[in-house]
PDB file of C-alpha atoms in Angstrom:
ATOM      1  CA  UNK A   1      38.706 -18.593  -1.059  1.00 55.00           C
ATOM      2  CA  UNK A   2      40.831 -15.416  -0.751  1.00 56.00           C
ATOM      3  CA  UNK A   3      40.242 -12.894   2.151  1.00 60.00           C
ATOM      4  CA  UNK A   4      39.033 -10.744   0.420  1.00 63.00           C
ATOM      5  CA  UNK A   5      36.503 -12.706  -0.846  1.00 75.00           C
ATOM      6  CA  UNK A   6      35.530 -14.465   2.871  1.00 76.00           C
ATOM      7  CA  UNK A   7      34.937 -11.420   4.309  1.00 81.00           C
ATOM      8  CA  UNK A   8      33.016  -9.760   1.647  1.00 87.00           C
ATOM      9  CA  UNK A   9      30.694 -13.315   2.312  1.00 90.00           C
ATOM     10  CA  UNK A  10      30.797 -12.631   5.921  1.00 91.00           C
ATOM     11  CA  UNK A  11      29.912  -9.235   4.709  1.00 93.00           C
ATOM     12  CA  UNK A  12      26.308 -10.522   3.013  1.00 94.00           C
ATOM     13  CA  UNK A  13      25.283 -12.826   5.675  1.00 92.00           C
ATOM     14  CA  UNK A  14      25.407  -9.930   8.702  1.00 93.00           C
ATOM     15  CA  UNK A  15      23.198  -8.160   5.862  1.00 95.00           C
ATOM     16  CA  UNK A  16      20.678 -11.006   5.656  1.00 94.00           C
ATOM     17  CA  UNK A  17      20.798 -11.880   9.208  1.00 91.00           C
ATOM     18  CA  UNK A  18      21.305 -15.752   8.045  1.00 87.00           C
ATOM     19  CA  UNK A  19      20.839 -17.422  11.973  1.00 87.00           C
ATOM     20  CA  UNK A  20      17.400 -15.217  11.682  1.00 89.00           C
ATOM     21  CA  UNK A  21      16.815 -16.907   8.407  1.00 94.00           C
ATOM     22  CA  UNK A  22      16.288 -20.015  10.172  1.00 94.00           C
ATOM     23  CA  UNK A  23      13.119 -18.650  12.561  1.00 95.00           C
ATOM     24  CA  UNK A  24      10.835 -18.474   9.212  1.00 97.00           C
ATOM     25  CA  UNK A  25      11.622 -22.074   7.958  1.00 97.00           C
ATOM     26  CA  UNK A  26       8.901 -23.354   9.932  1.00 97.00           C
ATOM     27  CA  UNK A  27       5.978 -21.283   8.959  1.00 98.00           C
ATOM     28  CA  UNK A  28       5.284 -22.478   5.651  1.00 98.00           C
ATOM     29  CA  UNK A  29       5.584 -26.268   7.415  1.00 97.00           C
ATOM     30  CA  UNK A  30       2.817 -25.101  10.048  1.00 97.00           C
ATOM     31  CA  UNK A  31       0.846 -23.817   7.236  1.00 97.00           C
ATOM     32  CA  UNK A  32       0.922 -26.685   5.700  1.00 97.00           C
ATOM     33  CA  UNK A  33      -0.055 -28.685   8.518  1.00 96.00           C
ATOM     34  CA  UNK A  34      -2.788 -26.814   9.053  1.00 96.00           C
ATOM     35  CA  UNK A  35      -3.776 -27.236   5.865  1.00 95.00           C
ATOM     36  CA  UNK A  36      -3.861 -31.331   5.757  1.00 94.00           C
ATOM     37  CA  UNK A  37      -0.484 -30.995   3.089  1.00 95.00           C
ATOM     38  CA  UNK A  38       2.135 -33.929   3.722  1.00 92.00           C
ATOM     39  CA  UNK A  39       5.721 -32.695   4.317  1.00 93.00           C
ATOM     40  CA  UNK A  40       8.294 -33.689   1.396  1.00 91.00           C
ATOM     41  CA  UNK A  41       8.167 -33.489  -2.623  1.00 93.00           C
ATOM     42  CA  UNK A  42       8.335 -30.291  -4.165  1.00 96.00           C
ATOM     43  CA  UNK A  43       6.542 -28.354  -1.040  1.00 96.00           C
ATOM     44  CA  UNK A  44      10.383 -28.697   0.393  1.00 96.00           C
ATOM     45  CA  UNK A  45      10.919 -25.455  -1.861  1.00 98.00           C
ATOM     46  CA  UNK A  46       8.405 -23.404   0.248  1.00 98.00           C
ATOM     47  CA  UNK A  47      10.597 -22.982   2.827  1.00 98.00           C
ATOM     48  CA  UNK A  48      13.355 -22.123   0.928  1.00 98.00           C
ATOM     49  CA  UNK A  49      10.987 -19.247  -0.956  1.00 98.00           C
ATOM     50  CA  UNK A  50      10.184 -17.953   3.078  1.00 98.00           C
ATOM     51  CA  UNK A  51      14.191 -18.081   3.347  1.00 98.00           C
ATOM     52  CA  UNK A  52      14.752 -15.903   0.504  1.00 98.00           C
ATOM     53  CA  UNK A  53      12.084 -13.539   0.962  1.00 98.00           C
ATOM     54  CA  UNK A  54      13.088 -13.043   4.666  1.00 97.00           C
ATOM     55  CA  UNK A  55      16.381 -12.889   3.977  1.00 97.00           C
ATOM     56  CA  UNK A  56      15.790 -10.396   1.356  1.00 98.00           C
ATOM     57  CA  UNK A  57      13.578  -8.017   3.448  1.00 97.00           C
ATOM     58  CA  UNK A  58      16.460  -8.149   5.831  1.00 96.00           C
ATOM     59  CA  UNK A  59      19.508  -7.132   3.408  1.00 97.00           C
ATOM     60  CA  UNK A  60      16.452  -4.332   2.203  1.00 97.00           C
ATOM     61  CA  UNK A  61      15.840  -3.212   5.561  1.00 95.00           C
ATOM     62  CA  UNK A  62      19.630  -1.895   6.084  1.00 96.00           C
ATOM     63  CA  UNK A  63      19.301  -0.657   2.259  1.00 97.00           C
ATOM     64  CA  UNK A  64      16.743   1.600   3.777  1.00 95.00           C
ATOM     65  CA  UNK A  65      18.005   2.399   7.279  1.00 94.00           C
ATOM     66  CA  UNK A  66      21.616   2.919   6.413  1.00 94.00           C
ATOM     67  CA  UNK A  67      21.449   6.515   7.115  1.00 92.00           C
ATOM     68  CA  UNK A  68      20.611   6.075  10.684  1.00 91.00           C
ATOM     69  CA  UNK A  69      22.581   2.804  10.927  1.00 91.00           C
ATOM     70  CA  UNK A  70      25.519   5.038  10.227  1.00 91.00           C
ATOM     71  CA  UNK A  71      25.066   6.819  13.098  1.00 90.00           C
ATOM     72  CA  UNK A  72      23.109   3.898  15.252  1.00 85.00           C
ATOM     73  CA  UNK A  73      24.681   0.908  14.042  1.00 88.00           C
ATOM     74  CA  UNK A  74      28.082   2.201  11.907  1.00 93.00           C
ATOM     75  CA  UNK A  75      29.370  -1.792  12.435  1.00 93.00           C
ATOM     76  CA  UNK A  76      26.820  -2.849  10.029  1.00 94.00           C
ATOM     77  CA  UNK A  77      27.466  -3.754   6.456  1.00 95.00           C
ATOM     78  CA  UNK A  78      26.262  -0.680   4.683  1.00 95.00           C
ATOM     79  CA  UNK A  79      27.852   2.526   6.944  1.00 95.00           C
ATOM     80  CA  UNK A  80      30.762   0.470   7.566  1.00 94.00           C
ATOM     81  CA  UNK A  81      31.401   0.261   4.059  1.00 93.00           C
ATOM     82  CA  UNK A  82      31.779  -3.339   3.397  1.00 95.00           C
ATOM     83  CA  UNK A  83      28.911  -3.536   1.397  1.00 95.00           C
ATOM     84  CA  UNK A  84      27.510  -0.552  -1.228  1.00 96.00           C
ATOM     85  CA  UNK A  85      24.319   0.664  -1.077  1.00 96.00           C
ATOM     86  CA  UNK A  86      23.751  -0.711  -4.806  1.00 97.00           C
ATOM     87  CA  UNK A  87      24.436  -4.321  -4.066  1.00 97.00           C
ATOM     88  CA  UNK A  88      22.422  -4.365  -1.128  1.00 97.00           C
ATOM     89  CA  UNK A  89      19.846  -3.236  -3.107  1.00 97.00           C
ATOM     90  CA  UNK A  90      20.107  -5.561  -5.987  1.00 97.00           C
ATOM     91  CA  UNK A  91      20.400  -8.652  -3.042  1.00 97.00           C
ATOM     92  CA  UNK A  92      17.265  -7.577  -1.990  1.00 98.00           C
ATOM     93  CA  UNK A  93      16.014  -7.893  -5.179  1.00 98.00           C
ATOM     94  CA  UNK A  94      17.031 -10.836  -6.265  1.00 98.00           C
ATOM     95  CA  UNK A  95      16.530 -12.890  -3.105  1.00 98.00           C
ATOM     96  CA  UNK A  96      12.670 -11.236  -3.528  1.00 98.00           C
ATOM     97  CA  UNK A  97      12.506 -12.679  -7.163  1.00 98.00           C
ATOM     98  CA  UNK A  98      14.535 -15.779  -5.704  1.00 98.00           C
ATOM     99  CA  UNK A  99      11.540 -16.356  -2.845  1.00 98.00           C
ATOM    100  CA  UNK A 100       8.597 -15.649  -5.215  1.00 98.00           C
ATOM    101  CA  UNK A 101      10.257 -18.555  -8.134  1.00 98.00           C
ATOM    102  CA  UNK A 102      10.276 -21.185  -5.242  1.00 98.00           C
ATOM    103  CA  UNK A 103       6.770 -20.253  -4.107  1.00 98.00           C
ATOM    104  CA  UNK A 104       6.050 -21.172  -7.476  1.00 97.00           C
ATOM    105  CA  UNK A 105       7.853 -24.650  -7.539  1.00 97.00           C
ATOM    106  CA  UNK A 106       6.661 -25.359  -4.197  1.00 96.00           C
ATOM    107  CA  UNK A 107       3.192 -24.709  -4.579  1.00 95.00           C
ATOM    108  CA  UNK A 108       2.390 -23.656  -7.668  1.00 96.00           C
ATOM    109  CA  UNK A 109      -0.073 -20.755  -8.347  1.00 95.00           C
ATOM    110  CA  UNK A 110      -1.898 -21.266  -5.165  1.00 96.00           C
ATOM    111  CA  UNK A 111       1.310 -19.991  -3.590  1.00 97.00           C
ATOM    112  CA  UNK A 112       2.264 -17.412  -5.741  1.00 97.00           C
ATOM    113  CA  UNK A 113      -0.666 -15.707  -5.057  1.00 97.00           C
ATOM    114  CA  UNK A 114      -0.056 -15.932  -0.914  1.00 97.00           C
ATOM    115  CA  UNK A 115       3.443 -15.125  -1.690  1.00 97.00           C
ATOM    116  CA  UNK A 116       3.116 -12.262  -4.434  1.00 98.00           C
ATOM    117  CA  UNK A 117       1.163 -10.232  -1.535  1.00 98.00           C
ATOM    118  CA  UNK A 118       4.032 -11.153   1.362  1.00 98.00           C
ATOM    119  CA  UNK A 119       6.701  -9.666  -0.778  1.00 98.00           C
ATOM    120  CA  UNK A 120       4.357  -6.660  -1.430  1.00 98.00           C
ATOM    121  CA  UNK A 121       4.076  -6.036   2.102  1.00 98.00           C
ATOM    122  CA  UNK A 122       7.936  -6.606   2.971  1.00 98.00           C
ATOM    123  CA  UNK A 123       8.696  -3.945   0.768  1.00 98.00           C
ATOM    124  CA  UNK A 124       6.058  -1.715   1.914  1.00 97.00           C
ATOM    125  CA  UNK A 125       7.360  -2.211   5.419  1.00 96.00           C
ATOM    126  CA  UNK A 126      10.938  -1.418   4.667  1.00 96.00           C
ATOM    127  CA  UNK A 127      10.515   0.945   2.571  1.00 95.00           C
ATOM    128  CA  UNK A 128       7.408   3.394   4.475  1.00 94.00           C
ATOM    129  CA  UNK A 129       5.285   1.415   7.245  1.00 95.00           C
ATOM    130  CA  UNK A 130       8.325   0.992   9.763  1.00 92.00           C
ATOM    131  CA  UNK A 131       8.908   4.820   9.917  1.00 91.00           C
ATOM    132  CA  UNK A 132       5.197   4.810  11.859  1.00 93.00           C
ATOM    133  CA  UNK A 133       4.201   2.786  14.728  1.00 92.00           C
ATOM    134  CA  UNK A 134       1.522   1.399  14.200  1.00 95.00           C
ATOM    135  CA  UNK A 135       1.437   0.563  10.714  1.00 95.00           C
ATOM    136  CA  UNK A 136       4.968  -0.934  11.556  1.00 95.00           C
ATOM    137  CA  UNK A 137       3.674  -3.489  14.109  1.00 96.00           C
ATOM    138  CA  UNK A 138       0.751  -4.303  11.876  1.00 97.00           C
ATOM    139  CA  UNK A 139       2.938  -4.892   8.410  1.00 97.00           C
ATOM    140  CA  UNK A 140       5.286  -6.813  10.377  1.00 97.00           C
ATOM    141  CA  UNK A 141       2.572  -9.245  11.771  1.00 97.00           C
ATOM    142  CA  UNK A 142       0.689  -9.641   8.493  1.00 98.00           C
ATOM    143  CA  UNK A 143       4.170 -10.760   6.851  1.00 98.00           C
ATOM    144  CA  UNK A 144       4.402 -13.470   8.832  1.00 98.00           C
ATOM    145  CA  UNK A 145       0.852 -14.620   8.941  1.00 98.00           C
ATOM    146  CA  UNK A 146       1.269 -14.665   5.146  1.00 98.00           C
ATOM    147  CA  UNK A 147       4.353 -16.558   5.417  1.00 98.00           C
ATOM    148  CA  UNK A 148       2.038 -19.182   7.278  1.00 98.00           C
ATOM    149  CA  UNK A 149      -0.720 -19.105   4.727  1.00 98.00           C
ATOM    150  CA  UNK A 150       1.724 -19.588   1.981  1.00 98.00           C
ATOM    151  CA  UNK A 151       2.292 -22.629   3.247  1.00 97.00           C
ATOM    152  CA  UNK A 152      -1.266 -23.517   2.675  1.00 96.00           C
ATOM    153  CA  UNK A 153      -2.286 -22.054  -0.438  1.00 95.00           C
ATOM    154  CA  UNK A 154      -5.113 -20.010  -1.711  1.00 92.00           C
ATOM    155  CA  UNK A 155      -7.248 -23.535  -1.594  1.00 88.00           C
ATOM    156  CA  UNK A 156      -6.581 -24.051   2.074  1.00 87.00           C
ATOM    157  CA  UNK A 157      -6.273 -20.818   3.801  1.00 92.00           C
ATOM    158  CA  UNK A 158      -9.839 -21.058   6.198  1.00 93.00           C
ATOM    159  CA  UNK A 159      -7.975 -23.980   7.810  1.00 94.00           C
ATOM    160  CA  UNK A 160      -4.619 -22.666   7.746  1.00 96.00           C
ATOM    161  CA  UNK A 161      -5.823 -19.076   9.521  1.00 97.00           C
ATOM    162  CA  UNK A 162      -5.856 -20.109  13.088  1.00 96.00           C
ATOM    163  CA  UNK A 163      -2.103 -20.741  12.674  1.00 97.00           C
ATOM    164  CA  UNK A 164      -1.453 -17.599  10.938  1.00 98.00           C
ATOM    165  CA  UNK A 165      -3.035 -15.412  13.584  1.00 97.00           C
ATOM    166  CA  UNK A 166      -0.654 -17.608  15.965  1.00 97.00           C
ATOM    167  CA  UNK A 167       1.961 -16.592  14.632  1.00 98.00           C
ATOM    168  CA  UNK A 168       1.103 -13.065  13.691  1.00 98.00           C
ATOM    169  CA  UNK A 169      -0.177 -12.194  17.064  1.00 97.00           C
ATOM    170  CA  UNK A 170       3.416 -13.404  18.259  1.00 98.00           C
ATOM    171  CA  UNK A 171       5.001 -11.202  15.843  1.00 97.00           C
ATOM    172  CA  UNK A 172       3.295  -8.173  16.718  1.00 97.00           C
ATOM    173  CA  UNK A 173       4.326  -8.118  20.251  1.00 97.00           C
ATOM    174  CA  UNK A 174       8.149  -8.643  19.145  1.00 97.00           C
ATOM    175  CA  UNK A 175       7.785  -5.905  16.352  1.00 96.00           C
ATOM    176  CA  UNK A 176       6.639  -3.274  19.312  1.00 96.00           C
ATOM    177  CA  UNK A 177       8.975  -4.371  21.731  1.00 96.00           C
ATOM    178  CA  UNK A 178      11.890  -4.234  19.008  1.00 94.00           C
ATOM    179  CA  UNK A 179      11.166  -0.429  18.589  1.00 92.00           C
ATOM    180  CA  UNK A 180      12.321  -0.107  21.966  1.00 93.00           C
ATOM    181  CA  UNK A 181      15.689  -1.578  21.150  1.00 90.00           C
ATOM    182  CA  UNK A 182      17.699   1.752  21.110  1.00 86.00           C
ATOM    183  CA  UNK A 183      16.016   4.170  23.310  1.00 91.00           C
ATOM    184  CA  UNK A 184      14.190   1.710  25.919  1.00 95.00           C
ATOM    185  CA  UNK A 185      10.637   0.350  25.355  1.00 96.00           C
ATOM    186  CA  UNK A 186       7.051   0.850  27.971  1.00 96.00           C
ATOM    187  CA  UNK A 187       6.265  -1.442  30.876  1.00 97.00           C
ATOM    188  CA  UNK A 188       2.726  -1.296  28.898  1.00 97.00           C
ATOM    189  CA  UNK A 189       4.289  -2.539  25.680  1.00 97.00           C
ATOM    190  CA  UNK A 190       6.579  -5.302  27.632  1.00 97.00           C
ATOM    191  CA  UNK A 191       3.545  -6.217  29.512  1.00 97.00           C
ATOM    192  CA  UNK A 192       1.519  -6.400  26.661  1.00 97.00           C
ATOM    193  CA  UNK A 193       4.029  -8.865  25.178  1.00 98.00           C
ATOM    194  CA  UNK A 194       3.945 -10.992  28.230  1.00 98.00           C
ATOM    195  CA  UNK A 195       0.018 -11.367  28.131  1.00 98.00           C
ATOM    196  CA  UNK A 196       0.185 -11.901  23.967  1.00 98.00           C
ATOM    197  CA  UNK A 197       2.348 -14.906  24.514  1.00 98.00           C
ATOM    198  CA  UNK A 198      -0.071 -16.259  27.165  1.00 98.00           C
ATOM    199  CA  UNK A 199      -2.945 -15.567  24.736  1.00 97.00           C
ATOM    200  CA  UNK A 200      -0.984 -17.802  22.076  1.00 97.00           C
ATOM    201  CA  UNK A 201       0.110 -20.318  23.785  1.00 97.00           C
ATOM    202  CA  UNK A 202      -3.823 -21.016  25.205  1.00 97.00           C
ATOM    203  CA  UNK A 203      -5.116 -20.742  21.492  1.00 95.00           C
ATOM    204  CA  UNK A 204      -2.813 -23.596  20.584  1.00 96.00           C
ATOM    205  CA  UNK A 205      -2.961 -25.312  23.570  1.00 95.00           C
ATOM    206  CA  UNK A 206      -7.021 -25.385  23.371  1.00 92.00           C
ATOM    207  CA  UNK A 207      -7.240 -26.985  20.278  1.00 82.00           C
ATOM    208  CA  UNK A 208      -4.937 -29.606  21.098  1.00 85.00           C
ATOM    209  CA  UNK A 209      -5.552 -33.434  20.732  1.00 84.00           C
ATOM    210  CA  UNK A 210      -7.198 -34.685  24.022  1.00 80.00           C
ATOM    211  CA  UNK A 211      -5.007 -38.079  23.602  1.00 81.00           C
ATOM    212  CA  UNK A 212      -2.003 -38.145  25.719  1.00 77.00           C
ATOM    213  CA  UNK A 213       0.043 -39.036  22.366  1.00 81.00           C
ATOM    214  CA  UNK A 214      -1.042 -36.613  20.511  1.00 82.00           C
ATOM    215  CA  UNK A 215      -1.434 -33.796  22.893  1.00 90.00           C
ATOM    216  CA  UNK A 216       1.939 -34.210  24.981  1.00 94.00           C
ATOM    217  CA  UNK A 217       4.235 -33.066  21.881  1.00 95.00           C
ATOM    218  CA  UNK A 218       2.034 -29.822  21.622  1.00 96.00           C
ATOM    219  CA  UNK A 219       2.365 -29.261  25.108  1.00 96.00           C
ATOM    220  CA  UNK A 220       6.049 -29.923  25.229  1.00 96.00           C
ATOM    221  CA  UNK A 221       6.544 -27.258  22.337  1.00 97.00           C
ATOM    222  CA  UNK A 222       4.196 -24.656  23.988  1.00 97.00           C
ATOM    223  CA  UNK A 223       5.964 -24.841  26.649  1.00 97.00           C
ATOM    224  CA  UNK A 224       9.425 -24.316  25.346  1.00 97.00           C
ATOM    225  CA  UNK A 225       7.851 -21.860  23.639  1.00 98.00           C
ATOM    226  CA  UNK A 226       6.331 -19.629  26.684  1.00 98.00           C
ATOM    227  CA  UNK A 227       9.979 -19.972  28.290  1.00 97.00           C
ATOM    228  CA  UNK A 228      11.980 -18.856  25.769  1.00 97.00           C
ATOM    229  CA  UNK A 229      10.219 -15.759  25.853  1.00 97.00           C
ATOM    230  CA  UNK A 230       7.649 -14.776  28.472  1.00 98.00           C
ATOM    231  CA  UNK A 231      10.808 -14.282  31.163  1.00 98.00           C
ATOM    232  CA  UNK A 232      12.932 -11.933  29.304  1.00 98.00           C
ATOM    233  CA  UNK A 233       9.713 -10.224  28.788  1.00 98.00           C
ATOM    234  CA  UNK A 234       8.206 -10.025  32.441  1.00 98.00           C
ATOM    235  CA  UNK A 235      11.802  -8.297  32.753  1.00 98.00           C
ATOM    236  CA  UNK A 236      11.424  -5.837  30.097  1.00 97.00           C
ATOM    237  CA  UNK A 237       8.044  -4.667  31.985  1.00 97.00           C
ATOM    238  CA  UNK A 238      10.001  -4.391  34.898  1.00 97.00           C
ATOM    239  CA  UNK A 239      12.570  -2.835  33.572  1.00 97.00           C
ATOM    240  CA  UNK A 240      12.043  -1.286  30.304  1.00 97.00           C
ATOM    241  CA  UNK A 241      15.596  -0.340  29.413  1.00 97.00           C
ATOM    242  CA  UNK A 242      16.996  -1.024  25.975  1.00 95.00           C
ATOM    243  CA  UNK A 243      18.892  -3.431  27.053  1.00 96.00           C
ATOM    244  CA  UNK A 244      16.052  -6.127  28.216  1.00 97.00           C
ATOM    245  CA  UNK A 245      13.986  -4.654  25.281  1.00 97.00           C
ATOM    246  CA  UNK A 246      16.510  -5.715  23.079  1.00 96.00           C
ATOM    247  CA  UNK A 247      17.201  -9.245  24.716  1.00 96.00           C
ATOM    248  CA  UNK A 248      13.347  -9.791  24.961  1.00 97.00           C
ATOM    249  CA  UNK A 249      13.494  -8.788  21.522  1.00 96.00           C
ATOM    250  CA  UNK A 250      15.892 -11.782  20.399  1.00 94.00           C
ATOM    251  CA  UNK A 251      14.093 -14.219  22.878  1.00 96.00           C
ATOM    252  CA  UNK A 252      10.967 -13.435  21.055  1.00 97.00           C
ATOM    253  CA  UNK A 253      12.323 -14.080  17.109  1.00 95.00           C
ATOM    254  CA  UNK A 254      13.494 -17.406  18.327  1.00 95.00           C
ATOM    255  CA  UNK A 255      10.432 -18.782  20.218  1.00 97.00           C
ATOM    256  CA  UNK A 256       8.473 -18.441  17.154  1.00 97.00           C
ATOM    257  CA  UNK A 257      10.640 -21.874  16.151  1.00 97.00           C
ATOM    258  CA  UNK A 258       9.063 -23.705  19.033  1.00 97.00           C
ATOM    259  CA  UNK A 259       5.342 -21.935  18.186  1.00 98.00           C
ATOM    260  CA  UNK A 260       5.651 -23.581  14.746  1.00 98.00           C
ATOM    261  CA  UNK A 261       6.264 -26.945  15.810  1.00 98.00           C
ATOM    262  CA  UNK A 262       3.617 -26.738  18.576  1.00 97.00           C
ATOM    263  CA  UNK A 263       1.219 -25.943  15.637  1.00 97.00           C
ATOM    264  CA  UNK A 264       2.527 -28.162  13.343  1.00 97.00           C
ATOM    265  CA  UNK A 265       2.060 -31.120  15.820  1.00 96.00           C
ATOM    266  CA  UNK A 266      -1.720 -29.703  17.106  1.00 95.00           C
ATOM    267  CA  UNK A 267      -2.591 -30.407  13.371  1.00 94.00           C
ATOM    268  CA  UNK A 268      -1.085 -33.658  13.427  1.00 92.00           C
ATOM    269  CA  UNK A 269       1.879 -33.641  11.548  1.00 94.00           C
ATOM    270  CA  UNK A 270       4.644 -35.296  13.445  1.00 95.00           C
ATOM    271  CA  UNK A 271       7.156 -35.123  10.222  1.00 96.00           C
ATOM    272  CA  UNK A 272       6.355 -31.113  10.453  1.00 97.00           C
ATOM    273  CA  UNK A 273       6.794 -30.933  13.789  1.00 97.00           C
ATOM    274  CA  UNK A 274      10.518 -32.929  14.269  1.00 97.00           C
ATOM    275  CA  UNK A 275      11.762 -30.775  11.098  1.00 96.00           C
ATOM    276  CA  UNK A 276      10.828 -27.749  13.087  1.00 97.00           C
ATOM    277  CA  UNK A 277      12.243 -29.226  15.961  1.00 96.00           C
ATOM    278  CA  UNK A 278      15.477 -30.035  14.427  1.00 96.00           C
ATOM    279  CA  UNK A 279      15.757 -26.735  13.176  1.00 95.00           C
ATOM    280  CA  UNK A 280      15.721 -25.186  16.151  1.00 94.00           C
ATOM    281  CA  UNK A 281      18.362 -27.785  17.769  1.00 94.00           C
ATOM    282  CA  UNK A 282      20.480 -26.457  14.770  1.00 92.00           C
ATOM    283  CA  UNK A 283      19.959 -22.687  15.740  1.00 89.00           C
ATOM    284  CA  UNK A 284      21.238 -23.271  19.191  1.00 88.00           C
ATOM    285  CA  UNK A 285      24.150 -25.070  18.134  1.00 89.00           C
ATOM    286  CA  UNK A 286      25.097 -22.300  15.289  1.00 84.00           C
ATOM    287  CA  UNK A 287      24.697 -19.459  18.660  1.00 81.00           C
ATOM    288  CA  UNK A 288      26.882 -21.111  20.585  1.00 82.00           C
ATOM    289  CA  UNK A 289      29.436 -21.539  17.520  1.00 78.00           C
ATOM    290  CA  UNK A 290      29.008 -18.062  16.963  1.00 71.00           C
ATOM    291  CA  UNK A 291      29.363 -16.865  20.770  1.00 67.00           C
ATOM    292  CA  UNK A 292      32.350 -19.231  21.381  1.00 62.00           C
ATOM    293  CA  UNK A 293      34.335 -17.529  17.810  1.00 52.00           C
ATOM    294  CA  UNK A 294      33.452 -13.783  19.159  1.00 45.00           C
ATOM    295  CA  UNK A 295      34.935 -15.007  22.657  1.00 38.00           C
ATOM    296  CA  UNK A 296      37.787 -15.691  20.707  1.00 35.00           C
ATOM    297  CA  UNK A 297      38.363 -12.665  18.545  1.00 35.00           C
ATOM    298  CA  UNK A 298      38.101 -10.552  21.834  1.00 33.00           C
ATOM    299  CA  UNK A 299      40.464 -12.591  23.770  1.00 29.00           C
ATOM    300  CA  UNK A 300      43.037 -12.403  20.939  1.00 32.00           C
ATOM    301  CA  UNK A 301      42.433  -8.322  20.145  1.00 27.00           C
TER     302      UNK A 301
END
């Protein structure tokens, strides 16, 4: 592969956010859990479809904020010119038409019609919601509540809601604190964070199995859970700078990884939970890849 052609790759993952990618595998696995589905078969494409979707809201997100990225963020794809307007656009698109085809394979009809909704509201919140608060917040959590319910189909989605508010709830703390991310967030929106993912983790927690075999991998998973994300945001009520809104921010996208497997293993599927689990072992190592290469380019520039 030329240089050229690497970098204009490089170029479409930072639009995409790929690591991110890997924080929405899970949901459709919970979902599914919740629902009584087995993992494996052609239900391995409904994670996929929640990749491409995601992935596609994300390269439509800077399609629609590259006006103020060029002034916020000029290192981004779009304002630094490494990527057109027009092709971020048409990713966007295609990754959306990408998702919905997989929701298809995956679960059929049932799916489509979770998943025909989810892309409805990813565009709605890139393209208006996000410019108001609370709308924002809202859109943001019902995406990935739908993402969940996918996972479960229009036949299953009474047993599959619990999880979904789980990991809506959880989403609409991050969403507010990520609007902080520039200019600083509130001590009552960090705070509010902190008590949301003490809210979620009891909701899982309570409907745990009582058996020590059962229960101890949804305890282990809430609990890696809470700490990958209730510190950084205790700090950010503290201190609401941007800086620990941001970090709380990032914290909070990743726990949702250990949220899914806790519900994924509450509903008793231990082949749901360990592929969550594994995905998450993969996201650390790909960070620490990633942070050991940019320690590199600055020690050689």
């Amino acid at each position: 592969m030329s240089g050229a052609s690497a970098g204009t790759l490089r170029a479409y993952f930072e639009l995409v956010r790929a690591p991110a990618v890997l924080t929405v595998l899970g949901d459709t696995l919970a979902g599914g859990a919740a629902a009584g589905h087995p993992v494996g078969g052609r239900r391995l494409a409904l994670p996929l479809a929640s990749a491409c979707l995601y992935a596609g809201g994300m390269a439509l997100n800077d399609y629609a904020d590259r006006g103020i990225d060029a002034v916020e963020r000029p290192e981004r794809p779009i304002p630094s010119g490494r990527i057109s307007p027009e092709r971020a656009l048409g990713a966007a698109a295609a990754l959306t038409v990408l998702g919905l085809a997989l929701s298809v394979v995956g679960g059929g009809r049932r799916s489509l019609a979770v998943g025909a909704p989810l892309a409805a509201a990813i565009w709605s919140y890139d393209l208006a919601a996000k410019r108001h608060p609370v709308p924002a917040v809202l859109t943001m959590g019902a995406c990935r509540a739908l993402d969940v319910l996918m996972g479960a189909g229009t036949a299953d989605l009474r047993r599959a809601l619990p999880a979904a508010a789980a990991l809506g709830g959880h989403t609409v703390a991050v969403t507010a604190l990520s609007r902080g991310e520039v200019n600083g967030t509130s001590t009552t929106t960090a705070a509010g964070a902190a008590a949301a993912t003490a809210l979620v983790s009891a909701s899982v927690l309570a409907g745990a199995p009582r058996s020590w075999r059962g229960g101890l991998p949804v305890l282990a998973a809430v609990g890696a859970y809470a700490a990958r994300c209730a510190p950084a945001q205790v700090e950010a009520a503290l201190d609401p700078a941007a800086r620990n809104a941001l970090e709380a921010t990032k914290r909070g996208i990743r726990a949702m990884v250990p949220l899914q497997a806790a519900l994924a293993f509450r509903h008793g599927s231990t082949a749901a939970g360990l592929a969550i689990a594994a995905v998450d072992v993969l996201g650390k190592v790909l960070r620490a890849r990633s942070a050991r290469g940019t320690e590199r380019e600055m020690s050689e520039s």
